[in-house]
């Protein structure tokens, strides 16, 4: 257990230097502490929402007195004389005086990239519904790997909504609250044929994209039609390891995507294939050859190199060593983080039939449910 040992004022009270039992010093600015005070006058005790604006905090705020009191830090602020306490574990959990990641494409500790060697993370449908620990573990796998499977669910129309109900809400799109994935005559989307589909993220032409997709099997008696998933983050890592300049070209220039396959629908988006946060964190992949529009945001003298990196990323995604394959039985389903994991399908023949239902949801709801489960049952 890392404990708070001492604290001292620095820079005339502009910040506080705290010393900890692990030998580290963590500094906090007085203005940051005042803005993030945890007392009932600053944050609502019921919902935790802030009751003040930054304009309510004097611009000349400094710490005038501090004291370590057991497992907390007491701070008196000038010029308003505000006194508040900060729990030591809260300070430790929210410390920002740390070494920030520098390399583009860094990933958080809760994310693990993978290839074809990863065992499929899965759970039984009934256990997910009945056991909060199973639900926590399954949602943890989605957060860590970007996908997970469920087996043994009911073979009934609309059963996929029960999967979504376990963590969040359906996101309705122009396809409706859900969509059918099976062969059709004159389909509006190639997903509704028996053709194999290259690994892709869904709806890259939408802004923002649906961040989760659920596919639920009701019939799979056709020959072939195995589902496949590819970790787009691992593919991006491989590209960066081979060609950092190419990686940065795909991250620094926007691609374009479009869809107008149904009457009254004309969706377009302009986003990079590899999306980085301002601090370099890898936060998204958009890759869908079927929905790619002409790329017009790359300068002429960089377009050839851009296409070279684009081609190499596609080759990595198509590498069999990257893909996990599994065949869904009726009542099975899987979920993918649509900002990270690409999904694909092997072609299937006209013999037998294949019927999946799909829908979209959003990751913030899943992560909210997971956070609540971890608070109640601990981490997996």
Short mmCIF file of C-alpha atoms in Angstrom, two decimals:
data_model
loop_
_atom_site.label_atom_id
_atom_site.label_comp_id
_atom_site.label_asym_id
_atom_site.label_seq_id
_atom_site.Cartn_x
_atom_site.Cartn_y
_atom_site.Cartn_z
CA UNK A 1 0.00 0.00 0.00
CA UNK A 2 1.55 3.30 -1.11
CA UNK A 3 0.95 5.99 1.51
CA UNK A 4 1.32 9.76 1.65
CA UNK A 5 4.34 10.68 3.81
CA UNK A 6 4.68 14.45 3.66
CA UNK A 7 3.89 17.57 1.66
CA UNK A 8 5.40 21.01 1.20
CA UNK A 9 4.50 24.26 -0.51
CA UNK A 10 6.49 25.21 -3.60
CA UNK A 11 6.69 28.20 -5.93
CA UNK A 12 4.99 30.49 -3.42
CA UNK A 13 2.08 28.08 -3.01
CA UNK A 14 1.43 27.76 -6.74
CA UNK A 15 1.90 24.04 -6.34
CA UNK A 16 2.33 21.38 -3.66
CA UNK A 17 4.99 18.66 -3.69
CA UNK A 18 3.85 15.43 -2.04
CA UNK A 19 6.22 12.63 -0.96
CA UNK A 20 5.06 9.00 -0.97
CA UNK A 21 6.18 5.73 0.58
CA UNK A 22 7.32 4.40 -2.80
CA UNK A 23 9.97 7.12 -2.89
CA UNK A 24 8.24 9.21 -5.54
CA UNK A 25 7.31 12.87 -5.43
CA UNK A 26 4.05 13.92 -7.06
CA UNK A 27 3.29 17.60 -7.59
CA UNK A 28 -0.15 19.21 -7.81
CA UNK A 29 -0.97 22.76 -8.87
CA UNK A 30 -3.06 24.72 -6.37
CA UNK A 31 -5.51 25.84 -9.09
CA UNK A 32 -5.99 22.20 -10.12
CA UNK A 33 -6.63 21.11 -6.55
CA UNK A 34 -9.09 23.95 -5.93
CA UNK A 35 -11.01 23.16 -9.12
CA UNK A 36 -11.13 19.46 -8.18
CA UNK A 37 -12.03 19.85 -4.51
CA UNK A 38 -14.23 17.00 -3.30
CA UNK A 39 -16.20 18.82 -0.57
CA UNK A 40 -19.99 19.18 -0.66
CA UNK A 41 -19.79 22.87 -1.54
CA UNK A 42 -17.81 22.05 -4.69
CA UNK A 43 -19.34 18.73 -5.80
CA UNK A 44 -22.83 17.39 -5.30
CA UNK A 45 -22.58 14.54 -2.75
CA UNK A 46 -25.24 12.53 -4.57
CA UNK A 47 -24.12 12.58 -8.20
CA UNK A 48 -20.56 13.92 -7.94
CA UNK A 49 -21.15 16.73 -10.42
CA UNK A 50 -19.23 19.97 -9.96
CA UNK A 51 -21.26 22.83 -8.45
CA UNK A 52 -18.86 25.62 -9.37
CA UNK A 53 -17.38 26.96 -12.56
CA UNK A 54 -13.75 27.90 -13.03
CA UNK A 55 -14.85 31.54 -12.94
CA UNK A 56 -15.83 30.97 -9.29
CA UNK A 57 -12.20 30.15 -8.45
CA UNK A 58 -9.94 33.21 -8.04
CA UNK A 59 -7.36 33.45 -10.77
CA UNK A 60 -4.70 34.14 -8.11
CA UNK A 61 -5.49 30.94 -6.19
CA UNK A 62 -2.54 29.51 -4.25
CA UNK A 63 -2.11 27.15 -1.32
CA UNK A 64 -1.39 29.10 1.89
CA UNK A 65 -1.24 26.20 4.35
CA UNK A 66 -1.05 22.40 4.05
CA UNK A 67 -0.96 19.49 6.47
CA UNK A 68 -0.87 15.70 6.18
CA UNK A 69 -3.64 14.45 8.44
CA UNK A 70 -3.64 10.66 8.57
CA UNK A 71 -4.47 9.39 5.09
CA UNK A 72 -5.46 12.80 3.74
CA UNK A 73 -3.97 16.15 2.72
CA UNK A 74 -5.59 19.28 4.14
CA UNK A 75 -5.18 22.41 2.00
CA UNK A 76 -6.05 26.02 2.80
CA UNK A 77 -6.36 28.18 -0.29
CA UNK A 78 -5.70 31.88 -0.65
CA UNK A 79 -7.12 34.41 -1.23
CA UNK A 80 -10.58 33.07 -0.30
CA UNK A 81 -9.53 30.97 2.73
CA UNK A 82 -11.19 27.82 1.39
CA UNK A 83 -10.15 24.71 3.38
CA UNK A 84 -10.65 21.22 2.00
CA UNK A 85 -9.22 17.72 2.36
CA UNK A 86 -8.01 15.33 -0.32
CA UNK A 87 -7.87 11.59 0.40
CA UNK A 88 -4.39 10.20 -0.24
CA UNK A 89 -5.68 7.41 -2.47
CA UNK A 90 -7.64 9.97 -4.54
CA UNK A 91 -4.48 12.03 -5.02
CA UNK A 92 -2.51 8.94 -5.99
CA UNK A 93 -5.16 7.79 -8.48
CA UNK A 94 -5.37 11.24 -10.10
CA UNK A 95 -1.68 12.17 -10.13
CA UNK A 96 -0.62 13.81 -13.38
CA UNK A 97 3.03 14.49 -12.47
CA UNK A 98 4.08 11.33 -14.28
CA UNK A 99 6.11 10.33 -17.31
CA UNK A 100 3.76 10.75 -20.24
CA UNK A 101 3.91 8.24 -23.12
CA UNK A 102 5.88 9.67 -26.01
CA UNK A 103 5.69 7.18 -28.87
CA UNK A 104 2.78 7.54 -31.27
CA UNK A 105 0.37 4.59 -31.00
CA UNK A 106 0.82 4.00 -27.28
CA UNK A 107 -1.93 1.97 -25.63
CA UNK A 108 -3.31 2.01 -22.11
CA UNK A 109 -2.65 -0.76 -19.61
CA UNK A 110 -6.21 -2.09 -20.05
CA UNK A 111 -5.67 -2.82 -23.76
CA UNK A 112 -3.84 -5.90 -25.06
CA UNK A 113 -3.21 -6.52 -28.74
CA UNK A 114 -3.39 -10.01 -30.23
CA UNK A 115 -3.18 -12.20 -33.31
CA UNK A 116 -4.53 -15.60 -34.36
CA UNK A 117 -3.00 -17.34 -31.33
CA UNK A 118 -5.42 -15.73 -28.87
CA UNK A 119 -8.07 -18.12 -27.47
CA UNK A 120 -11.53 -16.69 -28.12
CA UNK A 121 -12.80 -14.98 -24.95
CA UNK A 122 -16.33 -16.20 -24.37
CA UNK A 123 -19.11 -16.86 -21.89
CA UNK A 124 -22.43 -18.67 -21.73
CA UNK A 125 -25.46 -16.53 -22.49
CA UNK A 126 -27.39 -17.63 -19.38
CA UNK A 127 -24.39 -16.98 -17.13
CA UNK A 128 -23.97 -13.48 -18.56
CA UNK A 129 -27.59 -12.70 -17.74
CA UNK A 130 -27.63 -14.24 -14.26
CA UNK A 131 -24.15 -13.73 -12.81
CA UNK A 132 -22.67 -10.22 -12.41
CA UNK A 133 -19.15 -11.60 -12.05
CA UNK A 134 -19.46 -13.43 -15.39
CA UNK A 135 -20.79 -10.20 -16.91
CA UNK A 136 -17.86 -8.26 -15.46
CA UNK A 137 -15.35 -10.78 -16.84
CA UNK A 138 -16.96 -10.79 -20.28
CA UNK A 139 -17.07 -7.00 -20.49
CA UNK A 140 -13.47 -6.87 -19.25
CA UNK A 141 -12.50 -9.08 -22.21
CA UNK A 142 -14.26 -6.69 -24.59
CA UNK A 143 -12.33 -3.77 -23.11
CA UNK A 144 -9.01 -5.64 -23.23
CA UNK A 145 -9.26 -7.47 -26.57
CA UNK A 146 -11.99 -5.54 -28.39
CA UNK A 147 -14.24 -8.55 -28.91
CA UNK A 148 -15.84 -11.51 -27.14
CA UNK A 149 -18.26 -14.33 -27.95
CA UNK A 150 -21.42 -15.65 -26.28
CA UNK A 151 -22.71 -19.19 -26.69
CA UNK A 152 -25.92 -21.02 -25.93
CA UNK A 153 -28.41 -18.18 -26.30
CA UNK A 154 -32.04 -18.52 -27.38
CA UNK A 155 -32.68 -19.05 -31.08
CA UNK A 156 -35.39 -16.42 -31.30
CA UNK A 157 -35.92 -13.35 -33.43
CA UNK A 158 -34.55 -10.29 -31.60
CA UNK A 159 -32.53 -12.22 -29.01
CA UNK A 160 -29.56 -9.96 -29.79
CA UNK A 161 -31.31 -7.16 -27.89
CA UNK A 162 -30.91 -9.20 -24.71
CA UNK A 163 -27.14 -9.08 -25.25
CA UNK A 164 -27.21 -5.29 -25.52
CA UNK A 165 -29.53 -5.00 -22.51
CA UNK A 166 -26.81 -6.60 -20.37
CA UNK A 167 -24.63 -3.49 -20.69
CA UNK A 168 -26.30 -0.62 -22.54
CA UNK A 169 -28.65 0.50 -25.29
CA UNK A 170 -29.12 -0.12 -29.00
CA UNK A 171 -27.98 2.64 -31.33
CA UNK A 172 -30.49 2.94 -34.17
CA UNK A 173 -29.19 3.81 -37.64
CA UNK A 174 -30.59 4.05 -41.16
CA UNK A 175 -30.55 0.24 -41.15
CA UNK A 176 -33.10 0.33 -38.34
CA UNK A 177 -32.86 -0.84 -34.75
CA UNK A 178 -31.33 -4.03 -36.11
CA UNK A 179 -30.50 -5.52 -39.51
CA UNK A 180 -30.67 -8.96 -41.11
CA UNK A 181 -27.53 -10.57 -42.51
CA UNK A 182 -28.57 -13.20 -45.05
CA UNK A 183 -28.73 -13.63 -48.80
CA UNK A 184 -31.09 -11.32 -50.64
CA UNK A 185 -32.03 -10.66 -54.23
CA UNK A 186 -30.71 -7.24 -55.38
CA UNK A 187 -29.12 -6.48 -52.00
CA UNK A 188 -28.50 -2.91 -50.86
CA UNK A 189 -25.30 -4.05 -49.14
CA UNK A 190 -22.77 -6.75 -50.03
CA UNK A 191 -23.13 -8.10 -46.49
CA UNK A 192 -26.49 -9.51 -47.65
CA UNK A 193 -24.90 -11.89 -50.17
CA UNK A 194 -22.97 -15.15 -49.86
CA UNK A 195 -19.72 -13.47 -50.85
CA UNK A 196 -16.75 -13.49 -48.53
CA UNK A 197 -16.01 -10.12 -46.98
CA UNK A 198 -12.59 -8.64 -46.27
CA UNK A 199 -11.98 -7.72 -42.63
CA UNK A 200 -13.43 -4.28 -42.07
CA UNK A 201 -14.87 -1.88 -39.54
CA UNK A 202 -18.53 -1.03 -39.98
CA UNK A 203 -20.05 2.29 -40.99
CA UNK A 204 -16.82 4.29 -41.49
CA UNK A 205 -18.99 6.71 -43.47
CA UNK A 206 -20.83 7.65 -40.27
CA UNK A 207 -19.59 10.33 -37.87
CA UNK A 208 -19.41 9.26 -35.16
CA UNK A 209 -19.29 5.58 -36.02
CA UNK A 210 -21.23 3.10 -33.87
CA UNK A 211 -18.56 1.96 -31.45
CA UNK A 212 -19.93 -1.55 -30.85
CA UNK A 213 -21.47 -4.13 -33.16
CA UNK A 214 -23.28 -7.30 -32.11
CA UNK A 215 -23.91 -10.18 -34.53
CA UNK A 216 -26.27 -12.95 -33.41
CA UNK A 217 -26.72 -16.27 -35.21
CA UNK A 218 -30.17 -17.73 -35.81
CA UNK A 219 -29.25 -20.20 -38.57
CA UNK A 220 -25.91 -21.35 -39.97
CA UNK A 221 -26.44 -24.54 -41.92
CA UNK A 222 -24.67 -23.27 -45.05
CA UNK A 223 -21.23 -24.55 -46.00
CA UNK A 224 -18.64 -21.98 -44.97
CA UNK A 225 -19.57 -18.59 -43.61
CA UNK A 226 -17.13 -18.69 -40.69
CA UNK A 227 -16.76 -15.41 -38.80
CA UNK A 228 -13.31 -13.86 -38.48
CA UNK A 229 -11.92 -11.03 -36.36
CA UNK A 230 -8.66 -9.08 -36.72
CA UNK A 231 -7.13 -6.72 -34.18
CA UNK A 232 -6.77 -3.42 -36.01
CA UNK A 233 -4.57 -2.07 -33.22
CA UNK A 234 -2.13 -4.94 -33.69
CA UNK A 235 -2.18 -4.36 -37.46
CA UNK A 236 -1.35 -0.69 -36.88
CA UNK A 237 1.45 -1.68 -34.50
CA UNK A 238 2.93 -3.99 -37.14
CA UNK A 239 2.82 -1.24 -39.74
CA UNK A 240 4.54 1.19 -37.38
CA UNK A 241 7.23 -1.39 -36.56
CA UNK A 242 7.91 -1.88 -40.28
CA UNK A 243 7.37 1.64 -41.59
CA UNK A 244 6.90 4.44 -39.07
CA UNK A 245 6.71 7.09 -41.79
CA UNK A 246 3.95 5.14 -43.55
CA UNK A 247 2.10 4.70 -40.26
CA UNK A 248 2.21 8.46 -39.69
CA UNK A 249 0.96 9.17 -43.20
CA UNK A 250 -2.18 7.12 -42.55
CA UNK A 251 -2.55 8.81 -39.15
CA UNK A 252 -1.88 12.35 -40.38
CA UNK A 253 -4.17 12.51 -43.42
CA UNK A 254 -7.88 11.91 -43.67
CA UNK A 255 -9.38 9.19 -45.80
CA UNK A 256 -12.95 9.55 -47.04
CA UNK A 257 -15.83 7.09 -46.81
CA UNK A 258 -19.33 7.16 -48.24
CA UNK A 259 -22.54 5.15 -48.50
CA UNK A 260 -25.62 5.89 -50.57
CA UNK A 261 -26.94 2.38 -51.16
CA UNK A 262 -30.49 3.08 -50.04
CA UNK A 263 -33.04 5.67 -51.10
CA UNK A 264 -32.79 8.87 -49.09
CA UNK A 265 -29.41 7.94 -47.56
CA UNK A 266 -26.15 9.67 -48.46
CA UNK A 267 -23.62 9.32 -45.66
CA UNK A 268 -20.06 10.65 -45.81
CA UNK A 269 -17.21 10.99 -43.32
CA UNK A 270 -13.67 12.32 -43.41
CA UNK A 271 -11.39 10.67 -40.87
CA UNK A 272 -7.92 9.06 -40.83
CA UNK A 273 -7.63 5.30 -41.19
CA UNK A 274 -5.43 5.29 -38.08
CA UNK A 275 -6.67 7.73 -35.46
CA UNK A 276 -4.41 9.06 -32.71
CA UNK A 277 -5.28 11.27 -29.76
CA UNK A 278 -3.27 14.52 -29.48
CA UNK A 279 -0.87 12.80 -27.06
CA UNK A 280 -0.27 9.91 -29.48
CA UNK A 281 -2.62 7.31 -28.00
CA UNK A 282 -3.97 4.90 -30.61
CA UNK A 283 -7.75 5.35 -30.34
CA UNK A 284 -9.29 4.16 -33.59
CA UNK A 285 -9.09 2.28 -36.88
CA UNK A 286 -11.34 2.89 -39.89
CA UNK A 287 -10.85 0.38 -42.65
CA UNK A 288 -13.51 -0.62 -45.16
CA UNK A 289 -12.60 -1.08 -48.81
CA UNK A 290 -16.26 -1.35 -49.87
CA UNK A 291 -17.08 2.07 -48.45
CA UNK A 292 -13.85 3.90 -49.31
CA UNK A 293 -14.38 7.08 -51.34
CA UNK A 294 -11.68 8.79 -53.42
CA UNK A 295 -8.93 10.08 -51.12
CA UNK A 296 -8.43 13.79 -51.83
CA UNK A 297 -6.81 15.09 -48.63
CA UNK A 298 -3.28 13.84 -49.27
CA UNK A 299 -0.87 16.20 -51.06
CA UNK A 300 0.16 15.13 -54.56
CA UNK A 301 3.80 14.58 -53.60
CA UNK A 302 2.76 12.22 -50.76
CA UNK A 303 -0.03 10.26 -52.44
CA UNK A 304 2.17 7.45 -53.80
CA UNK A 305 3.73 6.89 -50.39
CA UNK A 306 0.33 7.09 -48.75
CA UNK A 307 -0.98 4.34 -51.04
CA UNK A 308 2.11 2.27 -50.33
CA UNK A 309 1.31 2.39 -46.59
CA UNK A 310 -2.39 1.81 -47.28
CA UNK A 311 -1.56 -1.31 -49.30
CA UNK A 312 0.77 -2.61 -46.61
CA UNK A 313 -1.84 -2.10 -43.89
CA UNK A 314 -4.31 -4.08 -46.02
CA UNK A 315 -1.75 -6.87 -46.48
CA UNK A 316 -1.21 -7.06 -42.73
CA UNK A 317 -4.96 -7.18 -42.11
CA UNK A 318 -5.30 -9.97 -44.70
CA UNK A 319 -2.45 -12.00 -43.17
CA UNK A 320 -3.97 -15.32 -41.95
CA UNK A 321 -1.72 -15.12 -38.89
CA UNK A 322 -3.73 -12.08 -37.77
CA UNK A 323 -7.23 -13.56 -37.93
CA UNK A 324 -9.20 -15.61 -35.41
CA UNK A 325 -11.90 -17.72 -37.07
CA UNK A 326 -14.93 -19.40 -35.55
CA UNK A 327 -18.24 -20.68 -36.81
CA UNK A 328 -21.32 -19.48 -34.98
CA UNK A 329 -23.97 -22.01 -34.04
CA UNK A 330 -27.60 -20.93 -33.69
CA UNK A 331 -27.85 -19.01 -30.42
CA UNK A 332 -24.20 -17.88 -30.54
CA UNK A 333 -23.20 -14.25 -30.92
CA UNK A 334 -20.18 -12.01 -30.75
CA UNK A 335 -19.46 -8.37 -30.08
CA UNK A 336 -16.69 -6.20 -31.55
CA UNK A 337 -15.31 -2.82 -30.62
CA UNK A 338 -15.97 -1.20 -33.98
CA UNK A 339 -13.28 1.43 -33.41
CA UNK A 340 -10.63 -1.27 -33.15
CA UNK A 341 -11.51 -4.80 -34.25
CA UNK A 342 -12.21 -5.62 -37.88
CA UNK A 343 -14.60 -8.44 -38.65
CA UNK A 344 -14.87 -10.59 -41.75
CA UNK A 345 -16.76 -13.52 -43.16
CA UNK A 346 -15.73 -16.44 -45.30
CA UNK A 347 -17.90 -17.03 -48.33
CA UNK A 348 -20.73 -19.55 -48.05
CA UNK A 349 -22.53 -21.66 -50.62
CA UNK A 350 -26.18 -21.80 -51.61
CA UNK A 351 -26.60 -25.14 -49.84
CA UNK A 352 -28.28 -24.68 -46.45
CA UNK A 353 -28.84 -21.18 -45.12
CA UNK A 354 -27.18 -18.53 -42.99
CA UNK A 355 -29.10 -15.98 -40.98
CA UNK A 356 -27.54 -13.53 -38.56
CA UNK A 357 -29.09 -10.47 -36.97
CA UNK A 358 -26.94 -7.48 -36.14
CA UNK A 359 -27.25 -4.24 -34.26
CA UNK A 360 -25.09 -1.42 -32.99
CA UNK A 361 -24.48 0.01 -29.53
CA UNK A 362 -22.00 2.39 -27.96
CA UNK A 363 -18.91 1.65 -25.92
CA UNK A 364 -19.48 4.33 -23.31
CA UNK A 365 -22.48 2.38 -22.01
CA UNK A 366 -20.49 -0.85 -21.87
CA UNK A 367 -17.61 0.83 -20.03
CA UNK A 368 -20.03 2.50 -17.62
CA UNK A 369 -21.58 -0.87 -16.77
CA UNK A 370 -18.13 -2.41 -16.39
CA UNK A 371 -16.99 0.40 -14.08
CA UNK A 372 -20.07 -0.13 -11.90
CA UNK A 373 -19.51 -3.90 -11.80
CA UNK A 374 -15.85 -3.41 -10.85
CA UNK A 375 -16.87 -1.03 -8.08
CA UNK A 376 -19.28 -3.66 -6.74
CA UNK A 377 -17.29 -6.88 -7.36
CA UNK A 378 -13.67 -5.85 -7.86
CA UNK A 379 -11.60 -6.24 -11.00
CA UNK A 380 -11.24 -9.46 -12.95
#
